PDB file of C-alpha atoms in Angstrom:
ATOM      1  CA  UNK A   1     107.221  79.490  98.783  1.00  0.00           C
ATOM      2  CA  UNK A   2     109.513  77.678  96.379  1.00  0.00           C
ATOM      3  CA  UNK A   3     109.103  74.472  94.490  1.00  0.00           C
ATOM      4  CA  UNK A   4     112.825  73.860  94.189  1.00  0.00           C
ATOM      5  CA  UNK A   5     115.969  74.865  95.951  1.00  0.00           C
ATOM      6  CA  UNK A   6     116.900  78.455  95.415  1.00  0.00           C
ATOM      7  CA  UNK A   7     118.465  81.428  97.049  1.00  0.00           C
ATOM      8  CA  UNK A   8     117.130  84.429  98.923  1.00  0.00           C
ATOM      9  CA  UNK A   9     118.135  87.920  97.851  1.00  0.00           C
ATOM     10  CA  UNK A  10     117.942  90.722 100.365  1.00  0.00           C
ATOM     11  CA  UNK A  11     117.161  93.963  98.543  1.00  0.00           C
ATOM     12  CA  UNK A  12     116.788  97.250 100.490  1.00  0.00           C
ATOM     13  CA  UNK A  13     113.279  98.684 100.177  1.00  0.00           C
ATOM     14  CA  UNK A  14     114.563 101.845  98.485  1.00  0.00           C
ATOM     15  CA  UNK A  15     116.385  99.828  95.803  1.00  0.00           C
ATOM     16  CA  UNK A  16     113.348  97.564  95.301  1.00  0.00           C
ATOM     17  CA  UNK A  17     111.184 100.660  94.663  1.00  0.00           C
ATOM     18  CA  UNK A  18     113.727 101.834  92.085  1.00  0.00           C
ATOM     19  CA  UNK A  19     113.857  98.450  90.366  1.00  0.00           C
ATOM     20  CA  UNK A  20     110.078  98.188  90.197  1.00  0.00           C
ATOM     21  CA  UNK A  21     109.762 101.704  88.796  1.00  0.00           C
ATOM     22  CA  UNK A  22     112.355 100.950  86.139  1.00  0.00           C
ATOM     23  CA  UNK A  23     111.245  97.449  85.053  1.00  0.00           C
ATOM     24  CA  UNK A  24     107.619  96.891  84.195  1.00  0.00           C
ATOM     25  CA  UNK A  25     108.060  93.153  83.728  1.00  0.00           C
ATOM     26  CA  UNK A  26     109.596  92.798  87.211  1.00  0.00           C
ATOM     27  CA  UNK A  27     106.848  94.969  88.635  1.00  0.00           C
ATOM     28  CA  UNK A  28     104.135  92.775  87.132  1.00  0.00           C
ATOM     29  CA  UNK A  29     105.878  89.582  88.338  1.00  0.00           C
ATOM     30  CA  UNK A  30     106.076  90.870  91.902  1.00  0.00           C
ATOM     31  CA  UNK A  31     102.475  92.044  91.837  1.00  0.00           C
ATOM     32  CA  UNK A  32     101.252  88.656  90.628  1.00  0.00           C
ATOM     33  CA  UNK A  33     103.254  86.916  93.334  1.00  0.00           C
ATOM     34  CA  UNK A  34     101.745  89.113  96.052  1.00  0.00           C
ATOM     35  CA  UNK A  35      98.266  88.606  94.666  1.00  0.00           C
ATOM     36  CA  UNK A  36      98.760  84.835  94.507  1.00  0.00           C
ATOM     37  CA  UNK A  37     100.080  84.764  98.046  1.00  0.00           C
ATOM     38  CA  UNK A  38      97.108  86.825  99.222  1.00  0.00           C
ATOM     39  CA  UNK A  39      94.662  84.555  97.441  1.00  0.00           C
ATOM     40  CA  UNK A  40      96.254  81.466  99.084  1.00  0.00           C
ATOM     41  CA  UNK A  41      96.108  83.023 102.526  1.00  0.00           C
ATOM     42  CA  UNK A  42      92.440  83.846 102.135  1.00  0.00           C
ATOM     43  CA  UNK A  43      91.399  80.326 101.127  1.00  0.00           C
ATOM     44  CA  UNK A  44      93.664  78.281 103.386  1.00  0.00           C
ATOM     45  CA  UNK A  45      92.387  78.019 106.989  1.00  0.00           C
ATOM     46  CA  UNK A  46      94.691  78.783 109.887  1.00  0.00           C
TER      47      UNK A  46
END
């Protein structure tokens, strides 16, 4: 989900794993995003 217009970046899985391993801040941001998305999917019916 996005609040405003943006762009989609396609990152190969292998490169994403490398980036997450190298950048703790990025890793935490992605983890929070997944957790938020999971939380929304649990509480929203359908």
